[in-house]
Amino acid sequence: MIFIFGIYAVSMTFVPENKDFTLQKEIGYPVDKVFPQFNNLQNFSHWNAFLADDPNFVFDYFTPYEGKGSSLAYHDKKDDDVFGELFIRYDNPNRTLRYQLFEGRKSTPYLIDVKFENLGDRTRINWYIHSPKQPFLKRSVNLLSEDEFADRMEKSMKNLANVLGNKVDKDRRRESLKFDSLMVEQQQGQLLLGVNVNSRNEKNSLFKNIVMNHNKVLNYVRMDLGKKEDEYGEPILITDADNFKDKEVSYYYGIPLSKRIAVADNNFSFRTLNDTKAYVIYYRGAYSGRIKAIQQLLAQAKKDTMRSGDLHQTFLEEPDNENNTVLKLSLPVFR
């Protein structure tokens, strides 16, 4: 044992106490699609193999949810010794990001710089990794870190390509939509998981309340239920069609799932939407501007002597900017 330790000790004198290495990858999507997958840690943790591959990992996200100052904490629910924190310390949109990764109880982080090169319809991603100093007896991990990082990054890029492929398909379908025109559609039934909410019906208060509950439901579906992006649909807000006149509104905010599953948190409930005929308007603009389109749907139902149900507001893009929302407004109608 002394002899083996002596050989190890001598060999470790030639291994640096910390290690720097780089990795370069290209992906077949433009930088404006790629960057948000890195700059938003909720997105990042779903395709990055370092975090997404372990089904036992549990995540907590902290505001702001994207850009400089955002952070996440993770831990292994089966191993108390496996945990860490990831921070975004700097961001220059579509150009540069700097992460700090703290593993376990180590006080010195990994420093990870990511630079993005715009190649038109492709993006070159350059990773620069600076590993923390290792004590003398643990320097052997520096012999393995680069190869391990390269293997996991290869898998991460495949995951990212799948995620972006789904997003690009959605964007292309969205480009073909005809906005601000009233149409009749046959709506398919859906199963939603969400929350019941009461909110003041004021411009800033209502939308902030929607964003808060969107994040609440989305985090529960992603984190607690472990659903990937292709396992749930676009969020839907259900409310009385004419409650935009009221000082306070009640609504249900839910995300479509493929099947009913056990839910431990009593704050969340399922709601079933049946197949139905609906008057539909696709709307893009300030959230407060949707009222004119809702009035148009109600007027058409009255003109056609149709009874109407609750209004469904499907957010085709995540509700994060009150002045730039993309909605599908659906009013179920029947005789």
Short mmCIF file of N, CA and C in Angstrom, two decimals, residues 1 44 55 117 163 169-170 194 223 252 257 287 294 301 307 309 330:
data_model
loop_
_atom_site.label_atom_id
_atom_site.label_comp_id
_atom_site.label_asym_id
_atom_site.label_seq_id
_atom_site.Cartn_x
_atom_site.Cartn_y
_atom_site.Cartn_z
N MET A 1 0.83 -1.20 0.00
CA MET A 1 0.00 0.00 0.00
C MET A 1 0.87 1.26 0.00
N PHE A 44 -32.70 25.45 -19.48
CA PHE A 44 -31.37 24.86 -19.45
C PHE A 44 -31.37 23.50 -18.74
N PRO A 55 -32.87 11.21 -12.87
CA PRO A 55 -34.29 11.36 -12.50
C PRO A 55 -34.51 11.69 -11.03
N GLU A 117 -21.69 32.15 -31.65
CA GLU A 117 -21.34 32.76 -32.94
C GLU A 117 -22.51 32.59 -33.90
N VAL A 163 -35.43 19.69 -28.59
CA VAL A 163 -36.25 20.74 -28.02
C VAL A 163 -36.50 21.85 -29.03
N ASP A 169 -41.05 24.01 -35.12
CA ASP A 169 -42.30 23.54 -35.75
C ASP A 169 -43.48 24.36 -35.28
N LYS A 170 -43.52 24.66 -33.97
CA LYS A 170 -44.60 25.49 -33.44
C LYS A 170 -44.56 26.88 -34.05
N GLY A 194 -54.25 22.32 -13.10
CA GLY A 194 -53.97 23.72 -12.81
C GLY A 194 -54.51 24.18 -11.48
N MET A 223 -41.16 20.12 -12.50
CA MET A 223 -40.28 19.69 -11.41
C MET A 223 -40.89 18.55 -10.60
N TYR A 252 -59.45 29.79 -13.95
CA TYR A 252 -58.70 28.55 -13.78
C TYR A 252 -57.55 28.58 -14.77
N LEU A 257 -52.32 17.82 -19.99
CA LEU A 257 -51.54 16.60 -19.83
C LEU A 257 -52.24 15.48 -20.59
N TYR A 287 -52.02 42.58 -23.70
CA TYR A 287 -53.04 41.71 -23.12
C TYR A 287 -54.36 42.45 -22.93
N ILE A 294 -62.72 39.63 -27.65
CA ILE A 294 -63.71 38.88 -26.86
C ILE A 294 -65.11 39.40 -27.15
N ALA A 301 -71.81 35.18 -31.35
CA ALA A 301 -72.66 34.16 -30.75
C ALA A 301 -74.09 34.66 -30.58
N ARG A 307 -75.84 29.72 -27.63
CA ARG A 307 -75.42 29.84 -26.23
C ARG A 307 -73.91 29.63 -26.17
N GLY A 309 -70.22 29.04 -23.67
CA GLY A 309 -69.64 28.59 -22.41
C GLY A 309 -68.55 29.54 -21.94
N SER A 330 -60.96 31.33 -27.54
CA SER A 330 -61.95 30.35 -27.99
C SER A 330 -63.19 30.47 -27.14
#
